[in-house]
Coordinates of C-alpha atoms in Angstrom, one line a residue:
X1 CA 0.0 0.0 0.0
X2 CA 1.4 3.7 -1.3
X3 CA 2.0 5.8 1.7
X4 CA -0.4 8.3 2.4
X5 CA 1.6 11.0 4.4
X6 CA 5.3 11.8 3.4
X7 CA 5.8 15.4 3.3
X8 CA 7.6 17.9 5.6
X9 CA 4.4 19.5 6.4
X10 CA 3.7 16.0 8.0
X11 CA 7.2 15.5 9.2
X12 CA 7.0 19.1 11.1
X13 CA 3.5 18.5 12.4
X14 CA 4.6 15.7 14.9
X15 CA 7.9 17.9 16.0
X16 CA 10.1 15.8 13.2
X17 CA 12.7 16.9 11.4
X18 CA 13.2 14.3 8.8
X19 CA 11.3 11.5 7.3
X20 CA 10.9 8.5 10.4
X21 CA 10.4 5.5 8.4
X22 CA 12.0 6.7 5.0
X23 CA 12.2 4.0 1.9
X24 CA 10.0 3.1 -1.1
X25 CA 8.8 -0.6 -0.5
X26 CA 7.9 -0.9 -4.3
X27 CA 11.9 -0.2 -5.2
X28 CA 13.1 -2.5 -2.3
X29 CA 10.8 -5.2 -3.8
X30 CA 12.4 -4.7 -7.6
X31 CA 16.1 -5.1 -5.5
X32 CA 15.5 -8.6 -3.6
X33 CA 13.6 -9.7 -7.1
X34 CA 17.0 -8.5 -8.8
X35 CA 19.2 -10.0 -5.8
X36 CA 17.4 -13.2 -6.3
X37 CA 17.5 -13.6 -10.0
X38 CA 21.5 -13.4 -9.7
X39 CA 21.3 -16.1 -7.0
X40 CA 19.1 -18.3 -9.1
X41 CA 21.6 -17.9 -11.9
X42 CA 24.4 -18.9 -9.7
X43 CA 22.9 -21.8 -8.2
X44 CA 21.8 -22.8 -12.0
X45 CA 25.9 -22.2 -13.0
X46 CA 27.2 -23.9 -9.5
X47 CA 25.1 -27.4 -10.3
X48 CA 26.6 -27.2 -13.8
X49 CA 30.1 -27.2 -12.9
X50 CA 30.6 -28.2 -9.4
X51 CA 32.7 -31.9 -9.1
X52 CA 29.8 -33.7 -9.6
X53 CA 27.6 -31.6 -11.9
X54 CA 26.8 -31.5 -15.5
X55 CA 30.4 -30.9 -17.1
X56 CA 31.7 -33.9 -15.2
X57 CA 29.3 -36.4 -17.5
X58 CA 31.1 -34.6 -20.7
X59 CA 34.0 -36.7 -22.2
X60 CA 36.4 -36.1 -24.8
X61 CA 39.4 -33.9 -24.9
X62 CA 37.4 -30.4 -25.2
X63 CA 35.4 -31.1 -22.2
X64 CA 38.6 -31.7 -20.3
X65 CA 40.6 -28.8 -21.4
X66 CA 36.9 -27.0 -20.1
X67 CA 36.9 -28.4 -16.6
X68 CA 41.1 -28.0 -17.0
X69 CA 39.8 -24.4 -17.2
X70 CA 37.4 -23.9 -14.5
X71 CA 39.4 -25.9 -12.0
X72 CA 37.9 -25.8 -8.3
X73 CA 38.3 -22.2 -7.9
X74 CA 35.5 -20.6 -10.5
X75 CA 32.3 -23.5 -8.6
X76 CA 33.3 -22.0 -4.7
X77 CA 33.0 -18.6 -5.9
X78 CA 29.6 -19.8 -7.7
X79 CA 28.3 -20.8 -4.6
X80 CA 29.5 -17.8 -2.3
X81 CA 27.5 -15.8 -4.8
X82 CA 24.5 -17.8 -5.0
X83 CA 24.3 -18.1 -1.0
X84 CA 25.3 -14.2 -0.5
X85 CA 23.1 -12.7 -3.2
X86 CA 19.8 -15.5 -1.7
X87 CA 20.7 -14.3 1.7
X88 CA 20.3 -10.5 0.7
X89 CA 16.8 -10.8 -1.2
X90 CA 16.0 -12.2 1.6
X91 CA 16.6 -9.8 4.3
X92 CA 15.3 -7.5 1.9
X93 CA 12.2 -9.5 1.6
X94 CA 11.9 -9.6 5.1
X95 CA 12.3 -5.7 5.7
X96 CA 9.5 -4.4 2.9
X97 CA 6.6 -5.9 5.6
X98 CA 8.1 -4.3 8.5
X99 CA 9.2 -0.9 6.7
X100 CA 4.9 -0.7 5.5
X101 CA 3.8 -1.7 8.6
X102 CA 6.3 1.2 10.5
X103 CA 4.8 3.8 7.3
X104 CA 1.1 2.2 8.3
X105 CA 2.1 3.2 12.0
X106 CA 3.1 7.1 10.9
X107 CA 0.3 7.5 8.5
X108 CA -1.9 6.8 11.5
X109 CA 0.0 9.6 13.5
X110 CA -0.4 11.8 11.0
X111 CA -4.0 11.7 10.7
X112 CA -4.3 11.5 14.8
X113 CA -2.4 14.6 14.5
X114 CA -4.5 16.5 12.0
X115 CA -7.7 15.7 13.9
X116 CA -6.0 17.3 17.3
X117 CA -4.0 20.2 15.8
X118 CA -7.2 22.4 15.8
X119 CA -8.1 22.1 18.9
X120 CA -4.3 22.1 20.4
X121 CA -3.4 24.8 18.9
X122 CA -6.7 27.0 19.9
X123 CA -5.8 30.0 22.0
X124 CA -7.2 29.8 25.7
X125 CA -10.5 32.4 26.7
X126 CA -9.5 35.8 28.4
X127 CA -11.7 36.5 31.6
X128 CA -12.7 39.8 32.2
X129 CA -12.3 41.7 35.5
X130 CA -15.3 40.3 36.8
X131 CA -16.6 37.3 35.1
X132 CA -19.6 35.8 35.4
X133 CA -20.9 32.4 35.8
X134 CA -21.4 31.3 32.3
X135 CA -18.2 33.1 30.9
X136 CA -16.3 31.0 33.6
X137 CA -18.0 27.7 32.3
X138 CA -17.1 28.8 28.9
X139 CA -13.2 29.3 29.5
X140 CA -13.4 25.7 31.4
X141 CA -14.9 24.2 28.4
X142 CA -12.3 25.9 26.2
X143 CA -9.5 25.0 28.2
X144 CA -11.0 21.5 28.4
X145 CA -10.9 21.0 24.7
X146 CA -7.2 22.5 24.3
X147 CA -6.1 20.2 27.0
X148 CA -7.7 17.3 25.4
X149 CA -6.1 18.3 21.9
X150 CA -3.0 18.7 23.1
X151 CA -3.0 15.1 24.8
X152 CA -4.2 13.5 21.2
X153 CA -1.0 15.7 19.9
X154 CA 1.3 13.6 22.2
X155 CA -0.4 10.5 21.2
X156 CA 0.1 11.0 17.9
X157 CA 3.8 12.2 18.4
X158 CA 4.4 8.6 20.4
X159 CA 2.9 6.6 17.6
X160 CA 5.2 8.8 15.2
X161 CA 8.1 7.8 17.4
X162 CA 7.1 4.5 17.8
X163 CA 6.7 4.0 13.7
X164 CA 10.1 5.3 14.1
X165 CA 11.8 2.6 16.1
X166 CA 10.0 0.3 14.3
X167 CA 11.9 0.8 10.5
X168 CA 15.0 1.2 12.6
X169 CA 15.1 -2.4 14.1
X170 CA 13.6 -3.1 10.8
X171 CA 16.7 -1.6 9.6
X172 CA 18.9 -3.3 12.1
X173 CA 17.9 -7.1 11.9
X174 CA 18.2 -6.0 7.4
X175 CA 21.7 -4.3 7.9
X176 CA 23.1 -7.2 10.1
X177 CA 21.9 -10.0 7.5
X178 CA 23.3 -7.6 4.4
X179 CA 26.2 -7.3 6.2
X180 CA 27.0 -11.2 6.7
X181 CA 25.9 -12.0 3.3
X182 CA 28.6 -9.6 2.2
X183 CA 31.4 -10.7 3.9
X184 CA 30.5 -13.8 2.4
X185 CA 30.5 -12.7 -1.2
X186 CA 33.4 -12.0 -3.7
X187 CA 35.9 -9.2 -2.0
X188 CA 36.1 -6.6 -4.3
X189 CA 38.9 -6.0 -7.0
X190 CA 41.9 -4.4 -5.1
X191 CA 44.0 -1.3 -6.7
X192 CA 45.9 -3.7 -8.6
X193 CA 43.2 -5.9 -10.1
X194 CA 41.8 -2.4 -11.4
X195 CA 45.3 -1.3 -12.8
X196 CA 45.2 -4.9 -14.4
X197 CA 41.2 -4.6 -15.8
X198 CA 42.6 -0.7 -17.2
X199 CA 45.5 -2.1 -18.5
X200 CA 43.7 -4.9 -20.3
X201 CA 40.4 -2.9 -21.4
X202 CA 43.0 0.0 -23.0
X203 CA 46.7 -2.1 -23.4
X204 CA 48.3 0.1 -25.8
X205 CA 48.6 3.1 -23.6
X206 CA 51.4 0.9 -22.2
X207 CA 53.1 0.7 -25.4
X208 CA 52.6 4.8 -25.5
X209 CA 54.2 5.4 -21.9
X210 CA 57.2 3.1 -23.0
X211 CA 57.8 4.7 -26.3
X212 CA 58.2 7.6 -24.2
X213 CA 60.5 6.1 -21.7
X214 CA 62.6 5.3 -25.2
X215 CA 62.8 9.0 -26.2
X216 CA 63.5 10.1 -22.5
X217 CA 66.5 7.3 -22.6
X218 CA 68.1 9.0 -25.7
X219 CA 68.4 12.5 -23.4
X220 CA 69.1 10.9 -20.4
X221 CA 70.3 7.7 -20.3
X222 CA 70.3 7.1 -16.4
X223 CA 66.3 8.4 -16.3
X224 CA 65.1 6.1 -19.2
X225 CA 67.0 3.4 -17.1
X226 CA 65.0 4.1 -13.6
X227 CA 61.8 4.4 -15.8
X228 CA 62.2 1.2 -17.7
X229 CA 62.8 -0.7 -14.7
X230 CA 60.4 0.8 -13.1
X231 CA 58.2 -0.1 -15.7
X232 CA 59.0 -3.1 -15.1
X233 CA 58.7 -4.1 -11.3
X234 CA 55.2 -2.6 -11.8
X235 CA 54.3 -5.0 -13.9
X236 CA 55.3 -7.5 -12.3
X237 CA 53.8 -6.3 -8.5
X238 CA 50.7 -6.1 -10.7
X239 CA 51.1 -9.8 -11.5
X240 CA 52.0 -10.6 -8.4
X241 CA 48.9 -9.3 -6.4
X242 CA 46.4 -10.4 -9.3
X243 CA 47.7 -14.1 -9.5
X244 CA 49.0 -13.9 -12.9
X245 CA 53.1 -13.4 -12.5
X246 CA 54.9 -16.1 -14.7
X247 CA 58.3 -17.3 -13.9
X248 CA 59.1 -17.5 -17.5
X249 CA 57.6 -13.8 -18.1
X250 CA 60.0 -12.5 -15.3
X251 CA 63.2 -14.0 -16.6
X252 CA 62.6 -12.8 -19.8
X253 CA 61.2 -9.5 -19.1
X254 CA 64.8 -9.3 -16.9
X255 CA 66.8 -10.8 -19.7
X256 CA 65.2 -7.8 -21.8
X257 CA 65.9 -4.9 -20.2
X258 CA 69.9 -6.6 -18.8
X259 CA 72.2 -8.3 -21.5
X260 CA 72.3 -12.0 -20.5
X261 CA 76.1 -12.0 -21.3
X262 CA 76.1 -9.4 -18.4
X263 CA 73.9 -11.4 -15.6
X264 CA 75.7 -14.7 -16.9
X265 CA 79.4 -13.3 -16.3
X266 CA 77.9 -11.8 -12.6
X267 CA 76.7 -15.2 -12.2
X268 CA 79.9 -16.8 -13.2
X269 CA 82.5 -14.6 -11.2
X270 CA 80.2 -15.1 -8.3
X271 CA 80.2 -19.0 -8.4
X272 CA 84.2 -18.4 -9.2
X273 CA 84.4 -16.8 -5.7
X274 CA 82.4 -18.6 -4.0
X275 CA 84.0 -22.6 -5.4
X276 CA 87.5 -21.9 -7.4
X277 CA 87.3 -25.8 -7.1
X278 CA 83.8 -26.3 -8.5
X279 CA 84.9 -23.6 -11.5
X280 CA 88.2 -25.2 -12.2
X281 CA 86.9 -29.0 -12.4
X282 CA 83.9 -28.0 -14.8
X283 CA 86.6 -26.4 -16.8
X284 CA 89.1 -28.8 -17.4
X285 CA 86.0 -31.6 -17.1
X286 CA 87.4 -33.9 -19.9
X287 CA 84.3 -34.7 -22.2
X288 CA 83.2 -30.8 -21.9
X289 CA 87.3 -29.5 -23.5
X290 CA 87.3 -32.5 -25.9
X291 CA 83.5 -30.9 -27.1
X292 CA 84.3 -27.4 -26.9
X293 CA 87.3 -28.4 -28.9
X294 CA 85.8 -30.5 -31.7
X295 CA 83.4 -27.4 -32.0
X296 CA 86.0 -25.2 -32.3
X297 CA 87.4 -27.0 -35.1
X298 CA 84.7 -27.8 -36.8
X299 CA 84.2 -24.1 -37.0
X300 CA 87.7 -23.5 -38.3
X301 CA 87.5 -26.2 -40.9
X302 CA 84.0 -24.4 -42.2
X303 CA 85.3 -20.8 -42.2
X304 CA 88.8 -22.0 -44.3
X305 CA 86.7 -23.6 -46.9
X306 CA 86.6 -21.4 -50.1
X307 CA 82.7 -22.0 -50.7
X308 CA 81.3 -21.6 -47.1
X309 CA 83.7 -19.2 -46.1
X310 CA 83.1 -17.2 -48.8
X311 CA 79.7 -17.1 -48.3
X312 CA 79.8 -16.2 -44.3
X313 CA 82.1 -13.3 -45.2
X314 CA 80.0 -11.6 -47.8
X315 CA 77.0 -9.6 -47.3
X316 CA 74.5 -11.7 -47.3
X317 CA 76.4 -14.3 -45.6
X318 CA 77.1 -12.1 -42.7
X319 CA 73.3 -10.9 -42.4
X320 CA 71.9 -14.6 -43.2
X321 CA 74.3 -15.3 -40.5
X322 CA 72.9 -12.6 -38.1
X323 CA 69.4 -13.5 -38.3
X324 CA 70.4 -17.2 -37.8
X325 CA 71.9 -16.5 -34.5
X326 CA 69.8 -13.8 -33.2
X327 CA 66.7 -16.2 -34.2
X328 CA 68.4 -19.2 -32.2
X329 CA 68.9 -16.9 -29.1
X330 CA 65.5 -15.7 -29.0
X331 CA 63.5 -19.2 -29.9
X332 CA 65.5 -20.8 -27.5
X333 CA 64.7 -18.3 -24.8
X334 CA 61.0 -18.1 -25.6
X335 CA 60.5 -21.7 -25.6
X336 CA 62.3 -22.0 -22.0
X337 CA 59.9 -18.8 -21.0
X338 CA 56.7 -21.1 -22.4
X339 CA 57.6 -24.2 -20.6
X340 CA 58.6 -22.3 -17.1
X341 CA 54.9 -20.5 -17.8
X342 CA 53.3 -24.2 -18.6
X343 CA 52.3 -22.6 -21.3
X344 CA 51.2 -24.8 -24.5
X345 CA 54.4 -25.2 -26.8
X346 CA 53.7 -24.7 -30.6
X347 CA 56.2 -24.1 -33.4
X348 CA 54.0 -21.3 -34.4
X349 CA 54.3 -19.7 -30.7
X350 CA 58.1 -20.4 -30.5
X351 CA 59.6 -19.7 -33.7
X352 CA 56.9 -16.8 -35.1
X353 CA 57.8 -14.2 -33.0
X354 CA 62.0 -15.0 -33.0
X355 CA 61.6 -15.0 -36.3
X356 CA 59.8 -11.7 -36.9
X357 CA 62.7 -9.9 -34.4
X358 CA 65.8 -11.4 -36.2
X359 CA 64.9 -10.2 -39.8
X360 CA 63.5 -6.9 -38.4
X361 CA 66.8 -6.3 -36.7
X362 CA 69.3 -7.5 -39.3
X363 CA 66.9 -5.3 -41.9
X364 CA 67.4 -2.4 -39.6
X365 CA 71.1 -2.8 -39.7
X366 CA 71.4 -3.1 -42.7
X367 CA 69.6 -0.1 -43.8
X368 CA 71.8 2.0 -41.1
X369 CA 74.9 0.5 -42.0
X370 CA 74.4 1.6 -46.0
X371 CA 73.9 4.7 -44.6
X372 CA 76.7 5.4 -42.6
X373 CA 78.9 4.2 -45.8
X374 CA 77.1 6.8 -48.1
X375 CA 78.2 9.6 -45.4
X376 CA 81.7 8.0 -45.5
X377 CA 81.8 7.3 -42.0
X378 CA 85.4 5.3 -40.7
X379 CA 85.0 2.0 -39.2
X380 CA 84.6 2.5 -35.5
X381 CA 85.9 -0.2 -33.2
X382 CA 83.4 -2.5 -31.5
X383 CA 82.5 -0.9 -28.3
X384 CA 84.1 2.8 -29.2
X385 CA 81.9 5.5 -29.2
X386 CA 80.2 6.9 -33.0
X387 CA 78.0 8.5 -34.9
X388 CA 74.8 7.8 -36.9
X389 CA 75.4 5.1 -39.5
X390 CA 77.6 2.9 -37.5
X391 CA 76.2 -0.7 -36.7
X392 CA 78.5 -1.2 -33.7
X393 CA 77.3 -1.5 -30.2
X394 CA 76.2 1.4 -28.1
X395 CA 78.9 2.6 -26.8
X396 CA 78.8 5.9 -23.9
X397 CA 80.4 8.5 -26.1
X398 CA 78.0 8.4 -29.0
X399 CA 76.3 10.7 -31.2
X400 CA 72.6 12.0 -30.6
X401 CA 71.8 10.5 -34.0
X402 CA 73.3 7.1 -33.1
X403 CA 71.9 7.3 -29.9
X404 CA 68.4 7.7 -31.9
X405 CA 70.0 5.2 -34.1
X406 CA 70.0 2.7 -31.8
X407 CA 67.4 2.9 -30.2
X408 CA 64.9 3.0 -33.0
X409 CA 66.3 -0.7 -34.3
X410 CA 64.9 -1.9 -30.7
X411 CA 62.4 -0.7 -31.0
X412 CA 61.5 -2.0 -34.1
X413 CA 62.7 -5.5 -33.3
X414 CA 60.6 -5.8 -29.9
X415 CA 58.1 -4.1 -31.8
X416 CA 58.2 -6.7 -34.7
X417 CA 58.5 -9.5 -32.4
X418 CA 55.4 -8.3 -30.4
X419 CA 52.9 -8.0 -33.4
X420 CA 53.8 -11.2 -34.4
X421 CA 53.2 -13.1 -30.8
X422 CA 49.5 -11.3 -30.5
X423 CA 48.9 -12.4 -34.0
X424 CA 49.8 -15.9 -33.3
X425 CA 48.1 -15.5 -29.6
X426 CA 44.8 -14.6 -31.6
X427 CA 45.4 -17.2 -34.4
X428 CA 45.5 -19.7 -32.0
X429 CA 42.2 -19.1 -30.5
X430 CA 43.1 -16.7 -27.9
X431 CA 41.1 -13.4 -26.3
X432 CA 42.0 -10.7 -27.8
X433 CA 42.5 -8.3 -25.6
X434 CA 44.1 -10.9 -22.8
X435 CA 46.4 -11.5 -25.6
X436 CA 47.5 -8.5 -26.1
X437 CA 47.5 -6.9 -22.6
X438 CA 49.4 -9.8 -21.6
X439 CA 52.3 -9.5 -24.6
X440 CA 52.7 -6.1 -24.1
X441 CA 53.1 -5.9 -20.1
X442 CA 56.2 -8.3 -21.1
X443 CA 57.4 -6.0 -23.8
X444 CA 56.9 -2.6 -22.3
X445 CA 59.6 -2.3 -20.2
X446 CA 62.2 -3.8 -23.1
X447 CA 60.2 -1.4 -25.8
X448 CA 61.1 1.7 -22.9
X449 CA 64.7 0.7 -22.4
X450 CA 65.7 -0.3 -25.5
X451 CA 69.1 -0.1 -26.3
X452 CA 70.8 2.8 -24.7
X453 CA 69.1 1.5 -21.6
X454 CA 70.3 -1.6 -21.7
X455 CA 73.5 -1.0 -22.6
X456 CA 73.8 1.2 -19.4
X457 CA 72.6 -1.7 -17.7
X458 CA 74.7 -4.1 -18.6
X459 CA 77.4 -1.5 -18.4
X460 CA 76.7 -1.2 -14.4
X461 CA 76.2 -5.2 -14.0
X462 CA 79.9 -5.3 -15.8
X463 CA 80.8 -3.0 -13.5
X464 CA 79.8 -4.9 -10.1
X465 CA 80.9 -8.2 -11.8
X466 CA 84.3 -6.5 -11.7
X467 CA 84.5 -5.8 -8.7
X468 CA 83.7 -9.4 -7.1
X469 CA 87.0 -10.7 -5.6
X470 CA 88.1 -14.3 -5.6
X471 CA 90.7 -16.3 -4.3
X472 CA 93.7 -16.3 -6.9
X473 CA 93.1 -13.1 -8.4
X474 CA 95.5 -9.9 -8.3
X475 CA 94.8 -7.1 -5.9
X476 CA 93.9 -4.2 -7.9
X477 CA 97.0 -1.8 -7.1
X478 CA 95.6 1.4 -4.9
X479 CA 99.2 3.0 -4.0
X480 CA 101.8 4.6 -6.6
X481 CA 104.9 2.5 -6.4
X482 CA 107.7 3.2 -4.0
X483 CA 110.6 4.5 -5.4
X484 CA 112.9 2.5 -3.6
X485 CA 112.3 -1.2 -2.9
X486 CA 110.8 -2.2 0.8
X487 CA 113.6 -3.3 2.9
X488 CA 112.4 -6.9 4.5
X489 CA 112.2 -7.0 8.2
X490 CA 114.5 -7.8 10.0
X491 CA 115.3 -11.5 11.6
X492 CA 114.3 -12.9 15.2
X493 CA 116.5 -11.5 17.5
X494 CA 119.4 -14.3 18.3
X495 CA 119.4 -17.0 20.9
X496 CA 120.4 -16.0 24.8
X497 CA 123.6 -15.0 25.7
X498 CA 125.8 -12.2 26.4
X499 CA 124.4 -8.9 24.5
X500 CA 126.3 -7.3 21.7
X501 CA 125.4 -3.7 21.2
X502 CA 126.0 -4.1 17.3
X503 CA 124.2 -7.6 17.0
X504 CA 125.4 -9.4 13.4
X505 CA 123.6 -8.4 10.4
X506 CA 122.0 -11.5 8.1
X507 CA 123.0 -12.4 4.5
X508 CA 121.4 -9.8 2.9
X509 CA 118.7 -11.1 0.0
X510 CA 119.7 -11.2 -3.3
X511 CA 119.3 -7.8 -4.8
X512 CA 116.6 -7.7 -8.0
X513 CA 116.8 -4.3 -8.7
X514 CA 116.9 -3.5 -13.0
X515 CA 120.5 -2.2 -11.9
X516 CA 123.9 -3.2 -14.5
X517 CA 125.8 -6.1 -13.2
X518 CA 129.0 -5.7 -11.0
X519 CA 130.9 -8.5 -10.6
X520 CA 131.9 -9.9 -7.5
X521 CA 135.2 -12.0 -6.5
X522 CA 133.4 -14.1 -4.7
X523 CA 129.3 -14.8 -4.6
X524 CA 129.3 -17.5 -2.1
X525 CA 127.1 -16.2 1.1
X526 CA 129.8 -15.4 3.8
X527 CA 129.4 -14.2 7.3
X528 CA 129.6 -10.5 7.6
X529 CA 132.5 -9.4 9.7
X530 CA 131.3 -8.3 12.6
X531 CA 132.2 -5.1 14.6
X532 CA 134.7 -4.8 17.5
X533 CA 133.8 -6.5 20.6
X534 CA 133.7 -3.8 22.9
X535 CA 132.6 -5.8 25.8
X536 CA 135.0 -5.8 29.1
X537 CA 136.8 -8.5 29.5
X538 CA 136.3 -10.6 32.5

């Protein structure tokens, strides 16, 4: 039933400031109908999938991948949801009857309150001076009437208040019963799982804040670094707290922002320091030198020949010979990076996006390197700063242009290599958008970096690895030489006896000084003469 009474006039007539027993029982109704229909539809869901629901009569290899999919985790959040969202409509249910019974309750009030107001409010007879009989009967019977208004005033104020305390432990018992079934229900998304749903809803504004990181890099080099890597630890703390961090994504997204060469020396001259013995055995392990050997000259023997070294040393040996190894490098670490991720292994998966790199960065060079020999540029030492058009490493004296140089290639090869793994991602049946949101959060931070960055990276890993110690290995040399040699220390002092105040001096060590040879008459060690005894004699 509509309420009758609702507005402030009403509100002020019974001394109210506010609605008592506020809600629309009609809209309250439409939410537990709502509140159920999603708990019906979870229940419907739950019995589908739970261990022994429908999927689990399904056979073949589909239906397993399927229940592969859902796993136990998707059926207990199924049921949460049903029992939260049946447990709300409820309480809701429960509420409308008491909320129109409390409304009932005021309406009543209100009316009670109307009837009495006229006569409460009436102002009370003035007697004159010297009334008579009948005018004091009269002001009785006024009075009489006010007083009796008045009480029907506070009766209808009480059964105001008591409409009042009514919807609020209406309220209550509702709220408590709301608030269990929420606790029960699925917590919602934290920061992170929002960054992550952003992040997958728009993924290429990732690609546009590491492009940026690129162009800061080419200015300064020790910024683009911080930004890159900061790049990507968020990425992975993102992971992390939404349950979707990879092993395989980690190392590679580490491998791509530090040279490998770099992490694999700091990992070698720490094991050196740490076990000599352990280094030294593997080295001089018999099988592993008589390999390492037979490569070697299997190498040598392909190089010499006139065909096939001919070939390697032209042009289009040397690129063919590029791609082949930066394509091996990259398959190699992208099938390790699938099977740490127990991710599915395809040739398409593997090879497509190595693939796509290699040729994009050997095209890239290529292009830069004709170039740099149409300007006429020298041949610049590997590792020696230069200018745009050289093809050499990035080096920390370089040209703006190489800078740009260099870092545009990167770019282009991570770039290549991405567009072709979301291609084969969607090919291969994937979503797009989780495809590509999760390709690019494992290429931004190498896109940002790129090559300047890394190059300072692996420049500062160099750096560290240099300064390991291990047990063997010269002391760096911290004080200028002495200009004369170090005389050695002088001997134990002599056994007991009587005290010489001049004791004898030793041989003296042979002398190694870059001096010209004197000859001596005689170089067989005698004793020194030694001074006059001065002692008294006894």
């Amino acid at each position: 039933m509509a309420r009758r009474h609702s507005s402030p006039e009403d509100f002020q007539l019974l001394g109210m400031d506010s609605d008592p027993t506020p809600g629309d029982p009609a809209v309250i109704q439409d939410i537990a109908k709502r509140y159920r229909e999603i708990g019906d539809a979870a229940e419907r869901a739950f019995d589908l999938m739970k261990k022994d629901g429908g999927l689990s009569q399904g056979k073949g290899a589909a239906m397993d991948k399927l229940t592969e999919k859902i796993g136990d985790d998707l059926p207990e959040k199924l049921r949460t949801t049903m029992t939260s969202y049946h447990d709300a409509a409820q309480a809701y249910s429960e509420y409308i009857p008491r909320l129109q019974e409390a409304q009932g309750r005021f309406d009543q009030a209100v009316d009670q309150a109307r009837t009495a107001a006229p006569q409460a409010n009436r102002t009370p007879p003035q007697l004159s001076a010297e009334p008579t009989d009948e005018e004091r009967a009269q002001a009785r019977s006024a009075q009489d009437a006010i007083t009796a208004g008045q009480a029907e005033m506070g009766a209808a104020r009480g059964l105001a208040e008591q409409a009042k305390a009514m919807r609020e432990s209406a309220q209550r018992r509702c709220a408590e019963v709301l608030d269990r079934a929420a606790s029960e229900a699925i917590p919602e998304r934290n920061i992170f799982q929002k960054i992550a749903d952003f992040f997958k809803d728009f993924p290429f504004v990732q690609i546009i804040l590491a492009l940026l990181v690129a162009v800061v890099s080419v200015f300064f080099p020790l910024v683009g670094v911080l930004l890159g890597g900061a790049l990507f630890i968020f990425n992975q703390v993102v992971a992390s707290q939404t349950g979707g961090i990879k092993a395989g994504d980690f190392v590679t997204g580490l491998l791509g922002i530090i040279p490998g060469g770099s992490l694999l020396k700091l990992g070698g001259r720490a094991l050196e320091a740490a076990a000599p013995a352990l280094v030294a055995a593997v080295k001089n392990f018999p099988l592993l030198k008589q390999a390492t050997g037979s490569i070697g000259r299997i190498g040598e023997s392909l190089s010499n020949t006139k065909v096939i070294g001919g070939f390697i040393r032209s042009p289009v040996g040397k690129a063919a010979g590029d791609i082949t190894k930066d394509f091996a490098v990259n398959s190699g670490i992208e099938a390790a990076s699938k099977a740490a991720n127990h991710d599915q292994l395809t040739a398409a998966g593997i090879l497509a996006g190595a693939a796509a790199g290699a040729v994009a960065k050997t095209a890239f060079k290529g292009v830069v390197g004709g170039i740099g020999k149409a300007r006429g540029n020298t041949p610049v030492e590997e590792g020696q700063p230069g200018r745009f058009g050289d093809t050499t490493e990035p080096a920390l004296g370089d040209s703006l242009g190489k800078k740009f140089s260099d870092q545009a290639g990167a770019t282009l090869e991570e770039g290549a290599t991405l567009g072709t793994k979301i291609g084969v991602g969607v090919a291969q049946g994937g979503d797009p958008k989780e495809v590509a949101a999760g390709e690019i959060a494992n290429s931004a931070a190498k896109l940002g970096v790129g090559a300047i960055g890394k190059a300072g990276f692996g420049r500062s890993v160099d750096g560290l690895t240099d300064k390991i110690p291990f047990k063997g290995s010269p002391r760096p040399d911290v004080t200028p030489p002495a200009p004369h040699p170090v005389v050695p220390p002088s001997p134990p002092a002599s056994p007991a006896g009587p005290v010489s105040p001049h004791p004898a001096t030793p041989p003296s060590p042979p002398d190694t000084r870059p001096t010209t040879p004197v000859p001596a008459p005689d170089t067989r060690p005698t004793t020194p003469v030694p001074a006059p005894d001065t002692r008294p004699i006894t």
